[in-house]
Amino acid sequence: MNFWIGTSGFQYAEWKGNFYPEALPTAKMLPFYAERFATTEINYTFHRIPAQKTIENWKTQTPEKFRFALKAPQKITHWSKLRDCANTLEYFCKVVTALGERLGPVLFQLPPTFKKDEDVLSAFLRELPSMRAAFEFRHESWFDDTIFDLLRSRNIALCIADTDTIAT
């Protein structure tokens, strides 16, 4: 079993002087980070699907063994709540698969107001191409053996955030 250790994001000005050298240009943060960690979670993809040039830059600035965990777009998880989003999902997957082996898991972080709907999840999973994926349910109704079995049947990981607001 392999483990990739990293942080949620890498481009933080407040890390200069602590993690990054004070004079390091922002454009050099990812290569510096990738020399020290094996992965990072990209939250940028939650807000917008990156341009192909951005994907290419991420790829060329990191070693082959580096992995990017990408947050799925909010258009899929929050606005559509996994419904009627096949076109967005297809486009997102097309763009991010350009990362090749550097593409780690795609995190589908659902909003806390989205209650369990097994039929919706099943339909969405049928649309999801074969890829590394993880689901983070933020409403406790999802923590159910039928949901766990459904994820397991597709080899999809369950992500659990340690919070005081959800009883798992």
Short mmCIF file of C-alpha atoms in Angstrom, two decimals:
data_model
loop_
_atom_site.label_atom_id
_atom_site.label_comp_id
_atom_site.label_asym_id
_atom_site.label_seq_id
_atom_site.Cartn_x
_atom_site.Cartn_y
_atom_site.Cartn_z
CA MET A 1 0.00 0.00 0.00
CA ASN A 2 1.30 3.45 -0.90
CA PHE A 3 0.72 6.60 1.10
CA TRP A 4 0.95 10.12 -0.28
CA ILE A 5 1.47 12.85 2.29
CA GLY A 6 0.58 16.45 1.49
CA THR A 7 -1.58 19.42 2.36
CA SER A 8 -4.78 21.02 1.17
CA GLY A 9 -3.30 23.51 -1.27
CA PHE A 10 0.24 24.74 -1.73
CA GLN A 11 0.06 28.40 -2.75
CA TYR A 12 -0.19 30.38 0.46
CA ALA A 13 1.61 33.71 0.87
CA GLU A 14 1.51 33.27 4.67
CA TRP A 15 3.76 30.19 4.32
CA LYS A 16 6.63 32.40 3.14
CA GLY A 17 9.28 32.57 5.81
CA ASN A 18 7.96 29.42 7.52
CA PHE A 19 7.79 26.78 4.79
CA TYR A 20 8.77 28.67 1.65
CA PRO A 21 11.86 30.87 1.48
CA GLU A 22 10.85 34.50 1.96
CA ALA A 23 12.00 35.56 -1.53
CA LEU A 24 10.52 32.58 -3.42
CA PRO A 25 8.31 33.81 -6.29
CA THR A 26 4.73 32.51 -6.30
CA ALA A 27 5.40 30.78 -9.63
CA LYS A 28 8.08 28.64 -7.93
CA MET A 29 5.91 27.47 -5.02
CA LEU A 30 4.61 24.27 -6.65
CA PRO A 31 8.04 22.91 -7.69
CA PHE A 32 9.42 23.75 -4.23
CA TYR A 33 6.43 22.07 -2.56
CA ALA A 34 6.64 19.00 -4.84
CA GLU A 35 10.27 18.42 -3.80
CA ARG A 36 9.07 17.98 -0.20
CA PHE A 37 5.61 16.43 -0.47
CA ALA A 38 4.10 13.74 -2.70
CA THR A 39 0.60 15.19 -3.13
CA THR A 40 -1.63 18.20 -2.71
CA GLU A 41 -5.37 18.75 -2.73
CA ILE A 42 -6.48 21.36 -5.24
CA ASN A 43 -9.53 23.32 -4.09
CA TYR A 44 -9.36 25.63 -7.14
CA THR A 45 -11.19 22.97 -9.16
CA PHE A 46 -14.20 23.32 -6.86
CA HIS A 47 -14.72 26.87 -8.13
CA ARG A 48 -13.71 26.47 -11.78
CA ILE A 49 -12.52 23.84 -14.20
CA PRO A 50 -8.88 24.63 -14.93
CA ALA A 51 -7.64 25.61 -18.37
CA GLN A 52 -5.59 23.03 -20.24
CA LYS A 53 -2.53 25.29 -19.82
CA THR A 54 -2.95 25.18 -16.03
CA ILE A 55 -3.06 21.38 -16.11
CA GLU A 56 0.08 21.30 -18.27
CA ASN A 57 1.85 23.69 -15.87
CA TRP A 58 0.96 21.52 -12.87
CA LYS A 59 2.23 18.48 -14.74
CA THR A 60 5.53 19.99 -15.87
CA GLN A 61 6.30 21.50 -12.44
CA THR A 62 6.03 18.23 -10.53
CA PRO A 63 7.88 14.91 -10.59
CA GLU A 64 6.23 11.84 -12.15
CA LYS A 65 5.45 10.32 -8.76
CA PHE A 66 3.54 13.42 -7.58
CA ARG A 67 -0.27 13.18 -7.27
CA PHE A 68 -2.97 15.85 -7.39
CA ALA A 69 -6.18 15.25 -5.45
CA LEU A 70 -8.77 17.46 -7.11
CA LYS A 71 -12.00 18.67 -5.59
CA ALA A 72 -14.93 18.11 -7.96
CA PRO A 73 -16.64 21.27 -9.22
CA GLN A 74 -19.36 22.78 -7.04
CA LYS A 75 -21.53 22.84 -10.15
CA ILE A 76 -21.70 19.04 -9.79
CA THR A 77 -21.73 18.63 -6.01
CA HIS A 78 -23.56 21.69 -4.70
CA TRP A 79 -25.58 23.26 -7.50
CA SER A 80 -26.74 20.09 -9.25
CA LYS A 81 -26.41 17.78 -6.24
CA LEU A 82 -25.24 15.02 -8.61
CA ARG A 83 -28.32 15.39 -10.86
CA ASP A 84 -28.36 16.33 -14.55
CA CYS A 85 -24.66 17.13 -14.60
CA ALA A 86 -23.35 14.60 -17.14
CA ASN A 87 -22.00 17.29 -19.49
CA THR A 88 -20.11 19.09 -16.72
CA LEU A 89 -18.78 15.80 -15.37
CA GLU A 90 -17.65 14.68 -18.83
CA TYR A 91 -15.89 17.98 -19.53
CA PHE A 92 -14.22 18.08 -16.09
CA CYS A 93 -12.96 14.51 -16.48
CA LYS A 94 -11.69 15.20 -19.99
CA VAL A 95 -9.69 18.20 -18.77
CA VAL A 96 -8.22 16.64 -15.62
CA THR A 97 -7.26 13.31 -17.19
CA ALA A 98 -4.58 15.29 -19.03
CA LEU A 99 -2.66 15.03 -15.72
CA GLY A 100 -2.10 11.38 -16.61
CA GLU A 101 -0.53 9.41 -13.77
CA ARG A 102 -0.33 12.57 -11.67
CA LEU A 103 -4.12 12.56 -11.31
CA GLY A 104 -4.92 11.22 -7.87
CA PRO A 105 -8.44 10.96 -6.48
CA VAL A 106 -11.24 13.34 -7.34
CA LEU A 107 -13.07 14.35 -4.15
CA PHE A 108 -16.82 14.76 -4.40
CA GLN A 109 -17.55 16.80 -1.27
CA LEU A 110 -21.31 17.07 -0.88
CA PRO A 111 -23.01 19.96 0.94
CA PRO A 112 -24.29 19.42 4.50
CA THR A 113 -27.85 20.13 3.35
CA PHE A 114 -27.80 17.25 0.85
CA LYS A 115 -29.48 14.28 2.53
CA LYS A 116 -29.07 10.66 1.50
CA ASP A 117 -30.54 9.79 -1.88
CA GLU A 118 -29.35 6.36 -2.97
CA ASP A 119 -31.07 6.57 -6.37
CA VAL A 120 -29.36 9.85 -7.22
CA LEU A 121 -25.97 8.53 -6.11
CA SER A 122 -26.44 5.30 -8.10
CA ALA A 123 -27.38 7.21 -11.25
CA PHE A 124 -24.40 9.53 -10.82
CA LEU A 125 -21.98 6.65 -10.31
CA ARG A 126 -23.18 5.11 -13.58
CA GLU A 127 -22.11 8.36 -15.31
CA LEU A 128 -18.77 8.55 -13.50
CA PRO A 129 -15.90 7.21 -15.62
CA SER A 130 -13.52 4.71 -14.10
CA MET A 131 -11.16 6.84 -12.04
CA ARG A 132 -9.87 7.27 -8.51
CA ALA A 133 -12.68 8.96 -6.62
CA ALA A 134 -13.74 9.66 -3.05
CA PHE A 135 -17.00 10.91 -1.58
CA GLU A 136 -17.24 13.11 1.48
CA PHE A 137 -20.79 13.13 2.79
CA ARG A 138 -21.46 15.99 5.19
CA HIS A 139 -24.97 14.93 6.21
CA GLU A 140 -25.12 11.98 8.59
CA SER A 141 -28.00 10.30 6.72
CA TRP A 142 -25.43 9.08 4.15
CA PHE A 143 -23.59 6.96 6.71
CA ASP A 144 -25.42 3.78 5.89
CA ASP A 145 -24.35 0.27 4.84
CA THR A 146 -26.21 0.46 1.53
CA ILE A 147 -24.24 3.59 0.60
CA PHE A 148 -20.97 2.03 1.76
CA ASP A 149 -21.72 -1.09 -0.32
CA LEU A 150 -22.52 1.05 -3.35
CA LEU A 151 -19.20 2.90 -3.08
CA ARG A 152 -17.31 -0.33 -2.44
CA SER A 153 -18.84 -1.93 -5.55
CA ARG A 154 -17.24 0.86 -7.64
CA ASN A 155 -13.97 0.90 -5.67
CA ILE A 156 -14.70 4.46 -4.54
CA ALA A 157 -13.24 5.73 -1.28
CA LEU A 158 -15.18 7.21 1.60
CA CYS A 159 -13.69 10.42 2.98
CA ILE A 160 -14.68 11.30 6.53
CA ALA A 161 -13.88 14.72 7.95
CA ASP A 162 -13.37 14.81 11.71
CA THR A 163 -15.92 17.39 12.86
CA ASP A 164 -18.15 17.99 15.85
CA THR A 165 -21.21 18.46 13.63
CA ILE A 166 -21.54 14.93 12.21
CA ALA A 167 -21.99 11.77 14.21
CA THR A 168 -20.48 8.93 12.20
#
